[in-house]
């Protein structure tokens, strides 16, 4: 093919979609929303926005074709947009979108000598990478999944993530509602397990029976030895996996937990490149990896997934707060991998935000249906722009 369109413009946008109940459920004891629109969950000391806040990227080719991307912008999104607007965007003007992996690697090289091989900088690269892949697919008339080596899955099995009820009884009732809709896998969040982590697992197992898979996200709350003790208490209820047992920087602790328990461990939503995954893979710190598309982008996601396959580990991707564009990218990539049995379904975010995108992507009867058409098969709907947040402003 000759005369392929080149990248002509890169733009970033912050969107802030209001929601009645904050992510993970109602505010807990002592929790409040501050003047910037953030709240700190006492259960894991982590900060979250009170809205669904995200960063969108629009890349326009010189023939007018548009590729859309999205990245993690839930906290301090101006950090991400500044990097895109000032550094990354101008550098890739004139590049061939078919060189998506090469572009991602070149952008990573720009700042690695200054120590920026993680955080906001790599998040910014991830969003741009997703938009380049979308543009690539549209220019050649192919879905992104077909450009990633081939499609293995027509639909992607989903597990329900989060049961945002105020009480254990409410959460059990929510789960039963999903069972009636065809779902058979559930994860709850220890950060809001106000009645006790073990008690919640016991309630769900006894209330839902042996036919469902149960998981728990420990949100990095524990030391390694505390996590081992807790997982031993959870083991009789047969968790499908336990996620994030100790601090993400504690590689030795992660490896200790992995070697000490008989329950599968899942790690990785906070890591952005194969360079962060590799030492944990070598230490067998987990048996399931959880790449987050909003942190990795498509190019790194695929490298992580292939490397995990070489270590005989499963890929069950993470999915968090966002408009849905990087969720679509994650489904395309997941459907191309040989070792991805399911994908996280953040129903309280995914379902409500579908009205803000144009796509055939959906989740029902226990599975995701991939978007359709060339590229990612998704773009922002006109309704989303009413929630555009001015750069530098609060929520």
mmCIF file with all atom_site columns, C-alpha atoms in Angstrom, residues 2 123 172:
data_model
loop_
_atom_site.group_PDB
_atom_site.id
_atom_site.type_symbol
_atom_site.label_atom_id
_atom_site.label_alt_id
_atom_site.label_comp_id
_atom_site.label_asym_id
_atom_site.label_entity_id
_atom_site.label_seq_id
_atom_site.pdbx_PDB_ins_code
_atom_site.Cartn_x
_atom_site.Cartn_y
_atom_site.Cartn_z
_atom_site.occupancy
_atom_site.B_iso_or_equiv
_atom_site.pdbx_formal_charge
_atom_site.auth_seq_id
_atom_site.auth_comp_id
_atom_site.auth_asym_id
_atom_site.auth_atom_id
_atom_site.pdbx_PDB_model_num
ATOM 1 C CA . UNK A 1 2   ? 1.412   3.372   -0.962 1.00 0.00 ? 2   UNK A CA 1
ATOM 2 C CA . UNK A 1 123 ? 0.096   6.409   30.965 1.00 0.00 ? 123 UNK A CA 1
ATOM 3 C CA . UNK A 1 172 ? -25.309 -10.918 48.168 1.00 0.00 ? 172 UNK A CA 1
#
